[in-house]
Amino acid sequence: MDCSICSAMPFILRPPRNTICAACYEGARTIITLTTNKVDHVENTKGSDNKTITGLLSASSSNPSIKGFGNALKWVKEMKEMEEESKEKLNYLSGFVVALRDHIHTDILIKPGNDAPSIPAHRALLAARSDIFKNILDSDGCKAPPSNNTITLSELNYDELECLLEFLYSGDLAKEKVEKHVYSLSIAADKYEIPFLQKFCENQMLGSLNTSNALDVLEISDTCSNTSLKETALNFIVKNMEDIVFTARFDAFALKNPHLTVQITRASFIDIKNRRLTV
Ligand SMILES: [Zn+2]
């Protein structure tokens, strides 16, 4: 149809220039609603493929707090300014990474497993990022501070430890590093109580969930007691049973995690039953 907003035809050739398509109408309504923090149910306009701008404006004016696109534009500008401010702040804060990389005034050594070399770090930063590290570093009357000025995280290898520290210092990690170490980082986030890293790993796992890694995600989410991630992984496995259960990976998984295998079987049974009921 000839829409005065998204149509490719020049607007000067388009009489009467006040008609918009259903998609633009929906989009405009949603933006205006979002602007006023009222992401209520936007009216369902399916079935009508033609709305007029006058209709859109009168729909807005039925709610006095919505002032159309003027408000929306103001809001977008404010968001843009906030984004710039956040970027500057982030740049400023990521200065900590330089202190890690260049070993500036480091005062503690973090040692990975397998006799790999230690990485110099900063007590204050570790204590600020994790209550567990704070406890380890605290030297009160009851316990001594770490011996040899070293904390050993034997469950992590050198690369994993390097990534953990980089995240603690910068709040971010390069995509290829997250992809490679997401499981060990997730377990570290759980063990050392670093909720932001936990969330970061969860997003990575949710975004890359597929038939070849779903069992790993289920196993990790169970280890870290992440119920929402576990539910998502379990549902995904149930929906893709055929591609998952006839693999060598499933054999190894079932031997190692009998309780999770029982949960998969039960969830699958319920799924089959529900599907039969709806047919
Ligand atoms: Zn349109």
XYZ file of C-alpha atoms and ligand atoms in Angstrom, residues 3-7 20-25, ligand 1:
12
model
C 2.307 4.564 3.163
C 3.439 8.138 3.736
C 6.138 6.953 6.172
C 7.774 3.828 4.740
C 6.789 3.967 1.068
C 0.233 5.003 6.904
C 0.433 1.217 6.814
C -0.437 -1.086 9.716
C 3.244 -1.825 10.468
C 4.127 1.886 10.786
C 0.995 2.495 12.841
Zn 4.478 2.290 6.475
